[in-house]
Structure formats: C-alpha cells, structure tokens
Amino acid sequence: MEKRRLGRTGLDVTVISFGALPIQRHTMEDAGPVLNAALDAGINFIDTARAYSDSEEKIGQHISSRRSEYYLATKSMSRDKSSMAKDIETSLTNMRTDYIDIYQIHNIKERKDFEAVMAPGGALEALKEAQAAGKIGHIGVTGHSLPLLIEAVKTNEFSTVQVPFNFIETGALDELFPLAESLDVGRIVMKPLGGGQVRSIDLALRFLLEHNITVAIPGMDKVEHIAQNIAPAKKFHPLTIEEKNILKDEAQQIGPNFCRRCGYCMPCAAEIDIPQMFIFHLQYAFYGLKEAIPKRYAAMKAKASACIDCGVCETRCPYDLPIRDRLKQVAQDLG
C-alpha cells in the first residue's frame, strides 16, 4: 500500500490507516482479531483517543507486543496543563508503551477551547514538556471548526491537523489543506466514510486519494472492513466521470448535515442509541429499506420516542446537529 510522509513528523504512514473509535463497541476479547488483522494487512498508523472509552486499553492488550510495526496517535480533551499531563501518563499506561508518536489536542470546537489550550498553564505546555522528556514525538490538533483549525495551524505549534474530509465535506480544500501543506503540517482525515453512512466505499476512498491528504483513518470494527478499505490504495485508479456522478448523487441524498456516528452525544440519559436512530432513519427514508428497518427499530430497547428533551446530547455534538428535533422525526416515522 502507498505510504505518504506525514508532514514535518517525517513519518511515512500508510495512506489508509486505522481509526480506532469503533473498537470501543467491542468486548476486550473481540477487539484483538481486528487490531491484529490491521497490522497483518500492512497498516502502520493507528489513531485513538482518551475519549474512546477503552480503545486505548484494547490497543495495549492486543498489539503492544507489535509496537515496532505501527505509529501510534492518541488525543485528549484536556485543556489545562495538569489534566493533559495526567492524560499523557494514562495513555502511556493504557497502551503499554513508553512512547506515543503523535499526541493531539482533541476537538477544538470553540474559541474558549483554543485559548485555554494555548494560554500559560494550558494543555500545550504539558505536551511540550512530554515531548522534551521523550514521551511523545509530535504534537497535533483535531477539530471540526475550520476557522479554528486554520488559526491553530498558523501558530506553527502543531505538526499534524486532523479534520473531517470526504466527498460531502470538502471545506478543508479551500484554505486549511493548502495552508497545512505550505507549513509542512501532516493532514489526517477523519470521517472519510461519513462515520459509516457512505455506501460507495471504494469511490469515496478513491476520491480522497485524488487529493493531497496524508492519511485517512476510517473507523474499523470488523476484519472484513480492513481489506475493503485498503483495496483502493493498493490498486488506485482515478474516478471516472460516471463514478463522480454516483458520488454527487449520494452526497445529495445524505445532505451536508448528517450524523457521523462519532458517538460524542452519548451516553443518553434515556439510554437511546442516538447514532443508530439516525442510521435507521437514513436507511428507511432515503435508501428505501421500508420493511427491514421498522423490524430492526422495533427490537431496540430504547426508541427515539423515549427522548426526555434534556438537550445534553446537543451540547456535546461537534456538528451542532438539532438532535432532539431529529429524534422526534425518527419517532414520527418509525414509532
């Protein structure tokens, strides 16, 4: 598989690599085959986060013995120095390693987050100290707000930037990616398959490979996902006009304001699996699964109608989706 240089880090990473968010849904035992299959397939870059429940622990449990085979990235939501320092130590312990290649500031969503991180006594100070101590190699930043990420990259403090980018969300092409390239900052693409909502996987990944990204990290929680996701990078060929039109039609069906299944809205006080509700509704309303989806929905323990309208989920959503209104629509259509 093709490898690309991850900006000023100098790391040569497989262009399709492993997003570890979904393995938090696995048991500890079941995560092992997926992680090992990724390494067996030649993937050499794994991205996780402190916020992905026990994802770090699963990495440590199952592939720490193969640490020389992959570069490791994680991230923390901590904004102050003390909390970030603790998270770095926790990550090292969880993943059973003494060195993390890239430690990222996770989800810069609002200006107050950015200012807290960059201020004296902020998270960046802890990352620099850990870097000087040899505990981490490089410092990165992630988020969904393009203006804030552009501002962060301009500080020249970060060696990588991680942002959503796919055939529906192309805003990073306008300024962020050209800026990052000019400053030799690695471009890590999250949500390359729209959080699992994209149907045309081969076409969607080939779309990414046509652009000047460094690495895409689709989430994988099944062994079969690995071969499917790396195939476009092993035998790449550009999209045809017909294939571009297929993606255009799919983008119009899904729309720009869709749930990416990141799970940040969870847990729900009413125990609703919010991302799954939206997947069901997309499959029912747009993909025509009028018989199968109502049956699957009926089997759910907590349905959309159980929403208590607390709004906590909306404060967590990095895309500011109107989750409560959408749950009401799901309840109206599916019960």
Coordinates of C-alpha atoms in Angstrom, one line a residue:
M1 CA 0.0 0.0 0.0
E2 CA 1.1 3.5 -0.7
K3 CA 2.8 5.5 2.1
R4 CA 2.9 9.2 2.4
R5 CA 5.1 11.4 4.5
L6 CA 3.1 12.9 7.4
G7 CA 4.4 16.4 7.1
R8 CA 7.2 17.6 9.4
T9 CA 6.9 14.5 11.6
G10 CA 8.8 12.6 8.9
L11 CA 6.7 9.5 9.5
D12 CA 5.9 7.5 6.4
V13 CA 2.4 6.3 7.0
T14 CA 0.0 4.1 5.0
V15 CA -2.4 6.3 3.2
I16 CA -5.4 4.3 4.5
S17 CA -4.9 3.6 8.2
F18 CA -6.8 2.5 11.3
G19 CA -9.3 4.7 13.1
A20 CA -9.8 3.0 16.5
L21 CA -13.1 4.8 17.6
P22 CA -15.4 1.8 16.7
I23 CA -13.4 -0.8 18.6
Q24 CA -14.8 0.7 21.8
R25 CA -18.0 -1.1 20.9
H26 CA -16.2 -4.5 21.0
T27 CA -15.5 -6.6 24.0
M28 CA -11.9 -6.7 25.0
E29 CA -11.6 -10.2 23.5
D30 CA -13.3 -9.4 20.2
A31 CA -11.1 -6.3 19.5
G32 CA -8.0 -8.4 19.2
P33 CA -8.6 -10.0 15.8
V34 CA -9.5 -6.7 14.3
L35 CA -6.4 -4.9 15.5
N36 CA -4.1 -7.7 14.6
A37 CA -5.7 -8.0 11.1
A38 CA -5.0 -4.4 10.5
L39 CA -1.3 -4.8 11.2
D40 CA -1.2 -8.1 9.2
A41 CA -2.6 -6.2 6.2
G42 CA 0.3 -3.7 6.4
I43 CA -1.4 -0.7 8.1
N44 CA 1.2 1.1 10.1
F45 CA -0.7 4.0 11.7
I46 CA -3.3 3.8 14.4
D47 CA -5.3 6.7 15.8
T48 CA -7.3 6.6 19.0
A49 CA -8.3 8.9 21.9
R50 CA -8.7 9.1 25.6
A51 CA -12.4 9.8 24.9
Y52 CA -12.9 6.5 23.1
S53 CA -13.7 4.7 26.3
D54 CA -11.4 1.6 26.5
S55 CA -10.0 1.8 23.0
E56 CA -6.5 2.6 24.3
E57 CA -6.6 -0.4 26.7
K58 CA -7.6 -2.7 23.8
I59 CA -4.6 -1.5 21.8
G60 CA -2.3 -2.1 24.8
Q61 CA -3.8 -5.5 25.4
H62 CA -3.6 -6.9 21.9
I63 CA -0.9 -5.2 19.9
S64 CA 1.6 -3.7 22.3
S65 CA 3.9 -6.7 21.6
R66 CA 3.9 -5.5 18.0
R67 CA 4.7 -1.9 18.8
S68 CA 7.6 -1.6 16.3
E69 CA 5.1 -2.3 13.5
Y70 CA 3.0 0.9 13.8
Y71 CA 3.0 4.6 14.6
L72 CA 0.6 5.5 17.4
A73 CA -1.5 8.6 17.8
T74 CA -4.0 9.5 20.5
K75 CA -5.6 12.6 21.8
S76 CA -7.1 14.3 24.9
M77 CA -9.9 16.7 25.6
S78 CA -7.9 18.2 28.4
R79 CA -7.4 22.0 28.1
D80 CA -5.1 22.7 31.1
K81 CA -1.6 21.6 31.8
S82 CA -2.2 19.4 34.8
S83 CA -5.1 17.5 33.2
M84 CA -3.2 17.0 29.9
A85 CA -0.1 15.7 31.8
K86 CA -2.2 13.1 33.6
D87 CA -3.9 12.0 30.3
I88 CA -0.5 11.5 28.7
E89 CA 0.6 9.2 31.5
T90 CA -2.7 7.4 31.4
S91 CA -2.3 6.9 27.6
L92 CA 1.2 5.5 28.0
T93 CA 0.0 3.1 30.7
N94 CA -3.1 2.0 28.8
M95 CA -1.3 1.3 25.6
R96 CA 1.6 -0.3 27.3
T97 CA 4.2 1.8 25.6
D98 CA 6.8 4.3 26.7
Y99 CA 6.4 6.5 23.6
I100 CA 3.5 7.9 21.6
D101 CA 4.3 9.2 18.1
I102 CA 1.7 11.9 18.0
Y103 CA -0.4 13.3 20.9
Q104 CA -3.2 15.5 19.7
I105 CA -5.4 18.2 21.3
H106 CA -8.8 16.7 20.8
N107 CA -11.7 18.6 19.2
I108 CA -11.0 22.3 19.3
K109 CA -14.7 23.2 19.0
E110 CA -15.0 26.8 20.4
R111 CA -12.7 29.7 20.8
K112 CA -12.5 29.2 24.5
D113 CA -11.1 25.8 23.9
F114 CA -8.3 27.1 21.7
E115 CA -7.5 30.0 24.1
A116 CA -7.3 27.7 27.1
V117 CA -5.0 25.3 25.3
M118 CA -2.6 28.0 24.1
A119 CA -2.6 30.1 27.3
P120 CA 0.1 29.9 30.0
G121 CA -0.7 26.8 32.1
G122 CA -2.6 25.3 29.1
A123 CA -2.5 21.8 27.6
L124 CA 0.1 22.8 25.1
E125 CA 2.7 23.3 27.8
A126 CA 2.2 19.8 29.1
L127 CA 2.6 18.4 25.6
K128 CA 5.8 20.3 25.1
E129 CA 7.2 19.0 28.4
A130 CA 6.3 15.5 27.5
Q131 CA 7.9 15.9 24.1
A132 CA 11.1 17.2 25.7
A133 CA 11.0 14.2 28.1
G134 CA 10.8 11.8 25.1
K135 CA 7.3 10.6 26.0
I136 CA 5.7 11.9 22.8
G137 CA 7.2 12.6 19.4
H138 CA 4.9 15.2 17.8
I139 CA 2.0 17.4 18.7
G140 CA -1.2 17.6 16.7
V141 CA -4.6 19.3 16.8
T142 CA -8.0 18.0 15.8
G143 CA -11.4 19.5 15.4
H144 CA -14.4 20.2 13.2
S145 CA -14.2 24.0 13.1
L146 CA -12.2 25.0 10.0
P147 CA -11.6 28.6 11.1
L148 CA -10.2 27.5 14.5
L149 CA -8.0 24.8 12.9
I150 CA -6.7 27.3 10.4
E151 CA -5.8 29.6 13.3
A152 CA -4.2 26.7 15.2
V153 CA -2.0 25.7 12.2
K154 CA -0.9 29.3 11.7
T155 CA 0.7 29.3 15.2
N156 CA 3.2 26.7 13.8
E157 CA 2.9 24.8 17.1
F158 CA 1.4 21.7 15.5
S159 CA 2.9 19.1 13.3
T160 CA -0.4 17.5 12.3
V161 CA -4.0 18.6 11.8
Q162 CA -6.9 16.2 11.8
V163 CA -10.2 17.2 10.3
P164 CA -13.3 15.7 8.6
F165 CA -13.0 15.4 4.9
N166 CA -14.9 13.3 2.4
F167 CA -16.9 13.8 -0.9
I168 CA -19.6 15.5 1.1
E169 CA -17.5 17.7 3.4
T170 CA -14.9 19.4 1.2
G171 CA -14.3 22.7 3.0
A172 CA -10.8 21.8 4.1
L173 CA -9.7 22.1 0.4
D174 CA -10.3 25.8 0.3
E175 CA -7.7 27.0 2.9
L176 CA -6.8 24.5 5.6
F177 CA -5.1 21.9 3.4
P178 CA -3.1 24.3 1.3
L179 CA -2.0 26.2 4.4
A180 CA -1.0 22.9 6.2
E181 CA 0.9 21.8 3.1
S182 CA 2.7 25.1 2.9
L183 CA 3.8 24.8 6.6
D184 CA 4.7 21.0 6.2
V185 CA 1.9 20.0 8.5
G186 CA 0.5 16.5 8.1
R187 CA -3.2 16.2 7.0
I188 CA -5.0 13.4 8.8
V189 CA -8.6 12.8 7.5
M190 CA -11.3 11.7 9.9
K191 CA -14.8 10.7 8.8
P192 CA -13.6 9.7 5.4
L193 CA -16.7 7.5 5.0
G194 CA -19.0 9.9 6.8
G195 CA -19.0 7.9 10.0
G196 CA -20.2 4.8 8.3
Q197 CA -23.1 6.3 6.3
V198 CA -21.4 6.2 2.9
R199 CA -22.4 3.3 0.7
S200 CA -19.9 3.8 -2.2
I201 CA -16.8 3.0 -0.1
D202 CA -14.4 2.3 -3.0
L203 CA -15.4 5.5 -4.7
A204 CA -15.3 7.6 -1.5
L205 CA -11.8 6.5 -0.7
R206 CA -10.5 6.9 -4.2
F207 CA -11.9 10.5 -4.0
L208 CA -9.7 11.1 -1.0
L209 CA -6.6 9.6 -2.7
E210 CA -7.0 12.0 -5.6
H211 CA -6.5 14.9 -3.1
N212 CA -3.4 16.0 -1.2
I213 CA -4.2 14.4 2.1
T214 CA -1.6 12.5 4.0
V215 CA -3.6 9.7 5.7
A216 CA -7.3 8.8 6.0
I217 CA -8.4 6.9 9.2
P218 CA -11.7 5.2 8.5
G219 CA -13.1 3.5 11.6
M220 CA -12.9 -0.2 11.5
D221 CA -14.5 -2.7 13.9
K222 CA -14.7 -5.8 11.6
V223 CA -11.9 -7.8 10.0
E224 CA -13.7 -7.6 6.6
H225 CA -13.6 -3.7 6.8
I226 CA -9.8 -3.8 6.6
A227 CA -9.5 -5.4 3.2
Q228 CA -12.4 -3.4 1.8
N229 CA -10.8 -0.1 3.0
I230 CA -7.3 -0.6 1.9
A231 CA -8.2 -2.1 -1.6
P232 CA -8.5 1.4 -3.3
A233 CA -5.0 2.3 -2.1
K234 CA -3.4 -0.9 -3.3
K235 CA -4.7 -0.6 -6.9
F236 CA -5.6 3.1 -7.2
H237 CA -7.1 4.5 -10.3
P238 CA -8.8 7.9 -10.7
L239 CA -12.6 8.3 -10.6
T240 CA -14.3 8.3 -13.9
I241 CA -17.0 10.9 -14.8
E242 CA -19.7 8.3 -14.2
E243 CA -18.2 7.5 -10.7
K244 CA -18.0 11.1 -9.8
N245 CA -21.7 11.4 -10.7
I246 CA -22.5 8.5 -8.4
L247 CA -20.8 10.3 -5.5
K248 CA -22.6 13.5 -6.4
D249 CA -26.0 11.8 -6.2
E250 CA -25.1 10.1 -2.9
A251 CA -24.0 13.4 -1.5
Q252 CA -27.3 15.0 -2.4
Q253 CA -29.2 12.1 -0.8
I254 CA -27.3 12.3 2.5
G255 CA -27.1 16.1 2.7
P256 CA -24.4 18.1 4.5
N257 CA -25.9 18.0 8.0
F258 CA -25.8 14.3 8.8
C259 CA -24.8 12.3 11.8
R260 CA -21.2 11.0 11.5
R261 CA -21.7 8.4 14.3
C262 CA -18.8 9.8 16.3
G263 CA -20.7 9.0 19.5
Y264 CA -19.8 12.2 21.3
C265 CA -23.5 12.7 22.0
M266 CA -23.5 9.5 24.1
P267 CA -24.4 8.3 26.7
C268 CA -28.0 9.3 26.5
A269 CA -29.9 9.8 29.8
A270 CA -32.8 7.8 28.3
E271 CA -30.5 5.1 27.0
I272 CA -31.2 5.9 23.4
D273 CA -28.6 4.8 20.9
I274 CA -28.7 8.2 19.1
P275 CA -26.4 7.5 16.2
Q276 CA -28.2 4.2 15.5
M277 CA -31.5 6.0 15.4
F278 CA -30.2 8.3 12.7
I279 CA -28.7 5.4 10.7
F280 CA -32.1 3.6 10.8
H281 CA -33.9 6.7 9.6
L282 CA -31.5 7.3 6.8
Q283 CA -31.8 3.7 5.6
Y284 CA -35.6 3.9 5.9
A285 CA -36.2 7.4 4.4
F286 CA -33.5 7.6 1.7
Y287 CA -32.3 4.0 1.0
G288 CA -35.8 2.5 0.7
L289 CA -35.5 -0.2 3.4
K290 CA -39.2 0.2 4.3
E291 CA -39.6 -3.4 5.6
A292 CA -36.3 -4.3 7.2
I293 CA -35.7 -1.1 9.2
P294 CA -39.0 -1.0 11.1
K295 CA -38.4 -4.5 12.3
R296 CA -34.9 -3.7 13.5
Y297 CA -36.1 -0.5 15.0
A298 CA -38.9 -2.3 16.9
A299 CA -36.3 -4.5 18.5
M300 CA -34.4 -1.6 20.1
K301 CA -34.7 -1.4 23.9
A302 CA -35.0 2.4 23.9
K303 CA -36.6 4.1 20.9
A304 CA -36.4 7.7 19.7
S305 CA -39.7 8.4 21.4
A306 CA -38.0 7.9 24.8
C307 CA -36.2 11.2 24.5
I308 CA -36.7 13.4 27.6
D309 CA -35.7 16.5 25.8
C310 CA -32.8 17.3 28.1
G311 CA -30.6 18.6 25.3
V312 CA -27.3 17.3 26.8
C313 CA -26.6 15.5 23.6
E314 CA -26.7 18.7 21.6
T315 CA -24.1 20.4 23.8
R316 CA -21.7 17.5 23.0
C317 CA -22.3 17.3 19.2
P318 CA -19.3 18.7 17.4
Y319 CA -21.5 19.5 14.4
D320 CA -24.3 21.2 16.4
L321 CA -27.0 19.0 15.0
P322 CA -30.6 19.5 16.2
I323 CA -30.6 16.1 17.7
R324 CA -33.9 16.4 19.6
D325 CA -35.8 17.6 16.6
R326 CA -34.4 14.7 14.6
L327 CA -35.3 12.2 17.2
K328 CA -38.8 13.5 17.0
Q329 CA -38.8 12.9 13.3
V330 CA -37.5 9.4 13.8
A331 CA -40.2 8.7 16.3
Q332 CA -42.8 10.1 14.0
D333 CA -41.7 7.9 11.1
L334 CA -40.6 4.7 12.9
G335 CA -42.6 4.8 16.2

